[in-house]
Amino acid sequence: MPERPTPAIETIACFCAAELLTNVIRHSGARRAVLDVTRRHGALRLCVTDDGRGGARAGSGSGLTGLTQRVRTVDGTLEISSPVGGPTTVTVVLPLHA
């Protein structure tokens, strides 16, 4: 990335990446996962996609709910696309500065 995010944003992005990849390992049954980090429209965009069984969703007690709350503290967003049967894609968008 041409411009490094602030330390707070880097910390949230690293935490999200670690948690999302852990979810792939624990819950998806995936054989493959891809982590993509880009800068788009002045924001950091982190996307994790896997070829697992799908059906991931945020809900009570879900780690995805916790991640959503964490990214919202800096006006970020977390979007989940996970139809039953897969694939699953979780996209986190964070401002570069917080």
CSV table of C-alpha atoms in Angstrom, one decimal:
chain,number,residue,atom,x,y,z
A,1,MET,CA,0.0,0.0,0.0
A,2,PRO,CA,1.4,3.4,-0.9
A,3,GLU,CA,0.3,5.0,2.4
A,4,ARG,CA,0.6,3.1,5.7
A,5,PRO,CA,-2.5,3.2,8.0
A,6,THR,CA,-2.3,4.5,11.5
A,7,PRO,CA,-1.2,2.0,14.2
A,8,ALA,CA,-4.8,1.7,15.5
A,9,ILE,CA,-6.0,0.7,12.0
A,10,GLU,CA,-3.1,-1.7,11.5
A,11,THR,CA,-3.9,-3.4,14.8
A,12,ILE,CA,-7.6,-3.8,13.9
A,13,ALA,CA,-6.8,-5.1,10.4
A,14,CYS,CA,-4.3,-7.7,11.8
A,15,PHE,CA,-6.7,-8.8,14.4
A,16,CYS,CA,-9.5,-9.2,11.8
A,17,ALA,CA,-7.2,-11.1,9.5
A,18,ALA,CA,-6.1,-13.5,12.2
A,19,GLU,CA,-9.7,-14.1,13.5
A,20,LEU,CA,-11.1,-14.6,10.0
A,21,LEU,CA,-8.4,-17.1,9.0
A,22,THR,CA,-8.9,-18.9,12.3
A,23,ASN,CA,-12.6,-19.2,11.5
A,24,VAL,CA,-11.8,-20.7,8.2
A,25,ILE,CA,-9.7,-23.4,9.9
A,26,ARG,CA,-12.1,-24.1,12.7
A,27,HIS,CA,-15.5,-23.9,11.0
A,28,SER,CA,-15.5,-23.9,7.2
A,29,GLY,CA,-14.0,-27.3,6.1
A,30,ALA,CA,-12.3,-25.3,3.4
A,31,ARG,CA,-9.3,-26.6,1.4
A,32,ARG,CA,-8.3,-23.1,0.3
A,33,ALA,CA,-8.5,-19.6,1.7
A,34,VAL,CA,-7.3,-16.3,0.2
A,35,LEU,CA,-6.4,-13.1,2.2
A,36,ASP,CA,-6.4,-9.9,0.1
A,37,VAL,CA,-5.5,-6.5,1.4
A,38,THR,CA,-5.8,-3.4,-0.8
A,39,ARG,CA,-6.3,0.3,-0.7
A,40,ARG,CA,-9.6,1.3,-2.4
A,41,HIS,CA,-11.3,4.7,-2.4
A,42,GLY,CA,-9.0,6.0,0.4
A,43,ALA,CA,-9.7,3.0,2.7
A,44,LEU,CA,-8.0,-0.3,3.7
A,45,ARG,CA,-10.0,-3.2,2.3
A,46,LEU,CA,-9.3,-6.7,3.8
A,47,CYS,CA,-11.1,-9.6,2.2
A,48,VAL,CA,-10.9,-13.3,3.2
A,49,THR,CA,-12.5,-15.8,0.9
A,50,ASP,CA,-12.7,-19.6,1.3
A,51,ASP,CA,-14.0,-22.6,-0.6
A,52,GLY,CA,-15.7,-24.1,2.5
A,53,ARG,CA,-19.3,-25.1,3.3
A,54,GLY,CA,-20.6,-21.6,3.8
A,55,GLY,CA,-23.4,-20.6,6.2
A,56,ALA,CA,-21.3,-18.2,8.2
A,57,ARG,CA,-23.3,-15.4,9.8
A,58,ALA,CA,-23.0,-12.9,12.6
A,59,GLY,CA,-25.2,-13.7,15.6
A,60,SER,CA,-25.4,-13.8,19.3
A,61,GLY,CA,-22.1,-15.0,20.7
A,62,SER,CA,-20.6,-15.1,17.2
A,63,GLY,CA,-17.0,-14.1,16.7
A,64,LEU,CA,-18.2,-12.3,13.6
A,65,THR,CA,-20.4,-10.1,15.7
A,66,GLY,CA,-17.4,-9.2,17.8
A,67,LEU,CA,-15.4,-8.3,14.7
A,68,THR,CA,-18.2,-6.1,13.4
A,69,GLN,CA,-18.3,-4.2,16.7
A,70,ARG,CA,-14.5,-3.8,16.7
A,71,VAL,CA,-14.4,-2.3,13.1
A,72,ARG,CA,-17.4,0.0,13.9
A,73,THR,CA,-15.3,1.7,16.6
A,74,VAL,CA,-13.3,3.4,13.8
A,75,ASP,CA,-16.3,3.8,11.4
A,76,GLY,CA,-15.4,0.6,9.5
A,77,THR,CA,-17.7,-2.0,8.1
A,78,LEU,CA,-17.7,-5.8,7.9
A,79,GLU,CA,-19.8,-7.6,5.2
A,80,ILE,CA,-20.4,-11.3,5.1
A,81,SER,CA,-21.4,-13.3,2.0
A,82,SER,CA,-21.8,-16.9,2.8
A,83,PRO,CA,-24.5,-18.9,1.1
A,84,VAL,CA,-25.0,-22.5,2.3
A,85,GLY,CA,-22.7,-24.6,0.2
A,86,GLY,CA,-20.1,-21.8,0.0
A,87,PRO,CA,-18.0,-20.0,-0.8
A,88,THR,CA,-17.7,-17.5,2.1
A,89,THR,CA,-16.3,-14.0,1.6
A,90,VAL,CA,-15.9,-11.6,4.5
A,91,THR,CA,-14.9,-8.0,3.6
A,92,VAL,CA,-13.6,-5.5,6.2
A,93,VAL,CA,-13.3,-1.9,5.2
A,94,LEU,CA,-11.4,0.5,7.5
A,95,PRO,CA,-10.4,4.1,7.2
A,96,LEU,CA,-6.7,4.7,6.8
A,97,HIS,CA,-6.6,7.0,9.8
A,98,ALA,CA,-8.3,6.7,13.2
